[in-house]
Amino acid sequence: MRRTLIAAAAAAALAAPLVLAASGTASAASPAPKAPKAPRTPVTDFNKDGYADLVIGAPYGTVGGKESAGYVAVVYGSKSGPDHAHPRVIDRGTPGVPGDVAEYDSFGRELAVDDFDGDGYSDLAVGGFTGKAYVLWGSGDGLTGATAELPGSRGDLASGDFNGDGHRDLVTGAYPANEDEIGGMTVSYGPFTRGGEPAKRDVVTIGAYRGPSQFVAGDMNGDGVDDLVTSHNFEDKAYASKFWKGTRSGISRTSTGLKSSDGGVVADVDGDGYGDFVTRDNGGSNDDNSYEAGTVRVDYGSAAGPAATRTKKITQDSPGVPGVGETGGQGPVEDTSGDQFGADLSAGDVNGDGLADIAVGVPGEDVKAGGKDVEDAGSVVVLKGAKGGLGGTGAQAFTQSTAGVPGASEKGDVFGARVLLSDVNGDKKADLTVAAVGEDATYADSGAVWVFRGAGSGVTTAGIASFGPGVLGAPEKGARFGTELGR
């Protein structure tokens, strides 16, 4: 779901020197190895005005009295930041969207953004619990009322160019039901017609293997074609993840194994031209995720793919990383959450140095406020990319108790449940969007988002924009606004 490549420019190729042959005459040396192609940086820009737009999912929102019918709010970017005065709120009752508002439909549960029809405008794919996904087309006026069903689009969604033809493709968890518990995925290759039909469709069999449950796409071997990582789990068990190489004929039918992972993003954090797979390391189990302090793992990209040359783990106890890693567990009165460092991840260049930085959601962080520890108030940590790789040097942390941040840290806000780095104000530095799905307004857990500006010094608290569904005129009851962020 949701996870495409955000990366810095590829390293420049070095000119090969001349060497002397044995005879003493000069001859050209063998050509230098070809540098990795610059990974693509996707932009959510529905009206192609140069400002990244925000897509905020509220799949549990009550719409027209229908509980968990769900909706999506689109807030367009502008020179001054998110233009929340002119939002677009979309649900199953919106003209052009097929079907009707239905209880527990969870419209907005799955989001993917890309230019699926190849017209230069970003489009929005939206899925829900019903198993059908729809695409809303971008235009000079933003998202239009034109919508198409995407056949074969059940389950998680992710986009990329998996055959390197320059057209954007969509991978989903759709696979024919069978009695042998054989799993797989469907890859729809672009460009898509306005009727939602891809140029071609391919079903890839994974085998007698659980999942896939999540997709993370991006070019991890530097060949200019997006690759794919799939996560696999069943109940409390986490299985090994799989790396699927993108080729000129599409996603490979065979895969190589990686350590188990939970979501993530692909980004070039060390500037070597290879996309690195940054993920939450979930060990062998998902059952304890909510109790864990949390670990972020970087599987560095290479010509042989991720983790072939090196890997690194980062926690809140790593040098330079703000905070302390804390676990939760079963108490005498109630269960307590761990910090969950890495519960959500996003990548972008916040300071304009050409290296991808990583925003890390820490929704279970307990925050000191008013002299008391506020449970699960939540925080976000920004790790800075560097030539030596991702680490704690220059890392920043923010909570609702940080000076200059609107609001207050309250129990169960889970600030940092979702994070996103994107250039909303068009200044060539990624801005940080943070969702607190447990934020209360007129109703409990209506949710809200904060947009921090990127700057040469990193993320800044100057000029933060914050808003919830009430500001947008969207439904508040049960919304958990920001449960998903389109990317």
Coordinates of N, CA, C and O in Angstrom, one line a residue, residues 167-232:
H167 N 5.4 4.5 -18.3 CA 4.0 4.6 -17.9 C 3.9 4.0 -16.5 O 4.6 3.0 -16.1
R168 N 3.0 4.6 -15.7 CA 2.9 4.2 -14.3 C 1.9 3.0 -14.2 O 0.9 2.9 -14.9
D169 N 2.3 2.0 -13.4 CA 1.6 0.8 -13.2 C 1.0 0.7 -11.8 O 1.4 1.4 -10.9
L170 N 0.1 -0.2 -11.6 CA -0.6 -0.4 -10.3 C -0.5 -1.9 -9.9 O -0.9 -2.8 -10.7
V171 N 0.0 -2.1 -8.7 CA 0.0 -3.5 -8.1 C -1.0 -3.6 -7.0 O -1.1 -2.6 -6.2
T172 N -1.8 -4.7 -6.9 CA -2.8 -4.8 -5.9 C -2.7 -6.2 -5.4 O -2.1 -7.1 -5.9
G173 N -3.5 -6.4 -4.3 CA -3.5 -7.8 -3.6 C -4.5 -8.7 -4.2 O -4.7 -9.8 -3.7
A174 N -5.1 -8.4 -5.4 CA -6.1 -9.2 -6.0 C -5.4 -10.5 -6.5 O -4.4 -10.5 -7.1
Y175 N -6.1 -11.6 -6.2 CA -5.6 -12.9 -6.7 C -6.8 -13.9 -6.7 O -7.6 -13.8 -5.7
P176 N -6.9 -14.8 -7.7 CA -8.1 -15.7 -7.7 C -8.2 -16.5 -6.4 O -7.2 -17.1 -6.0
A177 N -9.4 -16.6 -5.9 CA -9.6 -17.4 -4.7 C -9.3 -18.9 -5.0 O -9.7 -19.4 -6.1
N178 N -8.7 -19.6 -4.1 CA -8.5 -21.1 -4.4 C -8.4 -21.8 -3.0 O -8.3 -21.2 -2.0
E179 N -8.6 -23.1 -3.1 CA -8.6 -24.0 -1.9 C -7.2 -24.3 -1.4 O -7.1 -24.8 -0.3
D180 N -6.2 -24.0 -2.1 CA -4.9 -24.4 -1.7 C -4.1 -23.3 -1.0 O -2.9 -23.5 -0.7
E181 N -4.8 -22.2 -0.7 CA -4.2 -21.1 0.0 C -2.9 -20.5 -0.7 O -2.0 -20.1 -0.1
I182 N -3.0 -20.6 -2.0 CA -1.9 -20.0 -2.8 C -2.2 -18.5 -3.0 O -3.3 -18.1 -3.3
G183 N -1.2 -17.7 -2.7 CA -1.4 -16.3 -2.8 C -0.7 -15.7 -4.0 O 0.0 -16.3 -4.7
G184 N -1.0 -14.4 -4.2 CA -0.4 -13.7 -5.3 C -0.8 -12.3 -5.4 O -1.4 -11.7 -4.4
M185 N -0.6 -11.7 -6.5 CA -0.9 -10.3 -6.7 C -1.2 -10.0 -8.2 O -0.8 -10.8 -9.0
T186 N -1.8 -8.9 -8.4 CA -2.2 -8.5 -9.8 C -1.4 -7.2 -10.1 O -1.5 -6.2 -9.4
V187 N -0.7 -7.2 -11.3 CA 0.0 -6.0 -11.7 C -0.7 -5.5 -13.0 O -0.8 -6.2 -14.0
S188 N -1.2 -4.3 -12.9 CA -1.9 -3.7 -14.1 C -0.9 -2.6 -14.7 O -0.5 -1.7 -14.0
Y189 N -0.5 -2.9 -15.9 CA 0.5 -2.0 -16.5 C -0.2 -0.9 -17.3 O -1.1 -1.1 -18.0
G190 N 0.3 0.4 -17.1 CA -0.2 1.5 -17.7 C 0.3 1.7 -19.2 O 1.2 0.9 -19.6
P191 N -0.3 2.7 -19.9 CA -1.2 3.6 -19.4 C -2.6 3.1 -19.3 O -3.0 2.2 -20.0
F192 N -3.4 3.6 -18.4 CA -4.8 3.2 -18.2 C -5.7 4.1 -19.1 O -5.4 5.3 -19.3
T193 N -6.8 3.5 -19.6 CA -7.8 4.3 -20.3 C -8.6 5.0 -19.2 O -8.6 4.7 -18.0
R194 N -9.4 6.0 -19.7 CA -10.3 6.7 -18.8 C -11.5 5.8 -18.3 O -12.2 6.2 -17.4
G195 N -11.6 4.6 -18.9 CA -12.5 3.6 -18.4 C -11.9 2.7 -17.3 O -12.6 1.8 -16.8
G196 N -10.6 3.0 -17.0 CA -10.0 2.2 -15.9 C -9.3 0.9 -16.4 O -8.7 0.2 -15.6
E197 N -9.2 0.7 -17.7 CA -8.5 -0.5 -18.2 C -7.0 -0.2 -18.4 O -6.7 0.7 -19.1
P198 N -6.2 -1.1 -17.9 CA -4.8 -1.0 -18.2 C -4.4 -1.5 -19.6 O -5.2 -2.1 -20.3
A199 N -3.2 -1.2 -20.0 CA -2.7 -1.7 -21.3 C -2.6 -3.2 -21.3 O -2.8 -3.8 -22.3
K200 N -2.2 -3.7 -20.1 CA -2.2 -5.2 -19.9 C -2.2 -5.5 -18.4 O -1.9 -4.6 -17.6
R201 N -2.6 -6.7 -18.1 CA -2.7 -7.1 -16.7 C -2.0 -8.5 -16.6 O -2.1 -9.3 -17.4
D202 N -1.3 -8.6 -15.4 CA -0.6 -9.9 -15.2 C -0.8 -10.3 -13.7 O -0.8 -9.5 -12.8
V203 N -1.1 -11.6 -13.6 CA -1.3 -12.2 -12.2 C 0.0 -12.9 -11.9 O 0.5 -13.8 -12.6
V204 N 0.6 -12.5 -10.7 CA 1.9 -13.1 -10.3 C 1.6 -14.0 -9.1 O 1.1 -13.6 -8.1
T205 N 2.0 -15.3 -9.2 CA 1.7 -16.2 -8.1 C 2.9 -16.2 -7.1 O 4.1 -16.2 -7.5
I206 N 2.5 -16.1 -5.9 CA 3.6 -16.2 -4.8 C 3.8 -17.6 -4.3 O 4.9 -18.0 -4.0
G207 N 2.7 -18.4 -4.3 CA 2.8 -19.7 -3.8 C 2.1 -19.9 -2.5 O 1.3 -19.1 -2.1
A208 N 2.3 -21.1 -1.9 CA 1.6 -21.4 -0.6 C 2.3 -20.5 0.5 O 3.1 -21.0 1.3
Y209 N 2.0 -19.3 0.5 CA 2.7 -18.3 1.3 C 1.7 -17.2 1.7 O 0.9 -16.8 0.9
R210 N 1.7 -16.8 3.0 CA 0.8 -15.9 3.5 C 1.0 -14.5 2.9 O 2.1 -14.0 2.7
G211 N -0.1 -13.8 2.6 CA 0.0 -12.5 2.0 C -0.1 -12.5 0.5 O -0.6 -13.4 -0.1
P212 N 0.4 -11.4 -0.1 CA 1.1 -10.3 0.5 C 0.1 -9.3 1.3 O -1.1 -9.2 0.9
S213 N 0.6 -8.7 2.3 CA -0.2 -7.7 3.1 C 0.1 -6.3 2.8 O -0.7 -5.4 3.0
Q214 N 1.3 -6.0 2.4 CA 1.7 -4.6 2.0 C 2.7 -4.6 0.9 O 3.4 -5.6 0.7
F215 N 2.7 -3.5 0.1 CA 3.6 -3.4 -1.0 C 4.4 -2.1 -0.8 O 3.9 -1.1 -0.4
V216 N 5.7 -2.2 -1.1 CA 6.6 -1.0 -1.1 C 7.4 -1.0 -2.4 O 8.1 -2.0 -2.7
A217 N 7.2 0.0 -3.2 CA 7.8 0.0 -4.6 C 8.8 1.1 -4.7 O 8.8 2.2 -4.1
G218 N 9.8 0.8 -5.6 CA 10.9 1.8 -5.9 C 12.1 1.1 -6.5 O 12.2 -0.2 -6.4
D219 N 12.9 1.8 -7.1 CA 14.1 1.3 -7.8 C 15.2 1.0 -6.8 O 15.9 2.0 -6.4
M220 N 15.5 -0.2 -6.5 CA 16.5 -0.5 -5.4 C 17.8 -1.1 -6.0 O 18.7 -1.3 -5.3
N221 N 17.8 -1.3 -7.3 CA 19.0 -1.8 -7.9 C 19.6 -0.9 -9.0 O 20.5 -1.3 -9.7
G222 N 19.1 0.3 -9.1 CA 19.7 1.3 -10.0 C 19.5 1.1 -11.5 O 20.3 1.7 -12.2
D223 N 18.6 0.3 -11.9 CA 18.5 0.0 -13.4 C 17.4 0.8 -14.0 O 17.1 0.7 -15.2
G224 N 16.8 1.8 -13.3 CA 15.7 2.6 -13.9 C 14.4 2.0 -13.9 O 13.4 2.6 -14.5
V225 N 14.2 0.8 -13.4 CA 12.9 0.1 -13.3 C 12.5 -0.1 -11.9 O 13.4 -0.5 -11.1
D226 N 11.3 0.2 -11.5 CA 10.9 0.0 -10.1 C 10.8 -1.4 -9.7 O 10.3 -2.3 -10.5
D227 N 11.2 -1.7 -8.5 CA 11.1 -3.1 -8.0 C 10.0 -3.0 -6.9 O 9.4 -2.0 -6.6
L228 N 9.8 -4.2 -6.2 CA 8.7 -4.3 -5.3 C 9.2 -5.2 -4.1 O 9.8 -6.2 -4.3
V229 N 8.8 -4.7 -2.9 CA 8.9 -5.6 -1.7 C 7.5 -5.9 -1.2 O 6.7 -5.0 -1.1
T230 N 7.3 -7.1 -0.9 CA 6.0 -7.6 -0.3 C 6.2 -8.1 1.1 O 7.2 -8.8 1.3
S231 N 5.3 -7.7 2.0 CA 5.3 -8.2 3.3 C 4.3 -9.3 3.5 O 3.3 -9.4 2.8
H232 N 4.6 -10.2 4.4 CA 3.7 -11.4 4.5 C 3.5 -11.7 6.0 O 4.5 -11.8 6.8

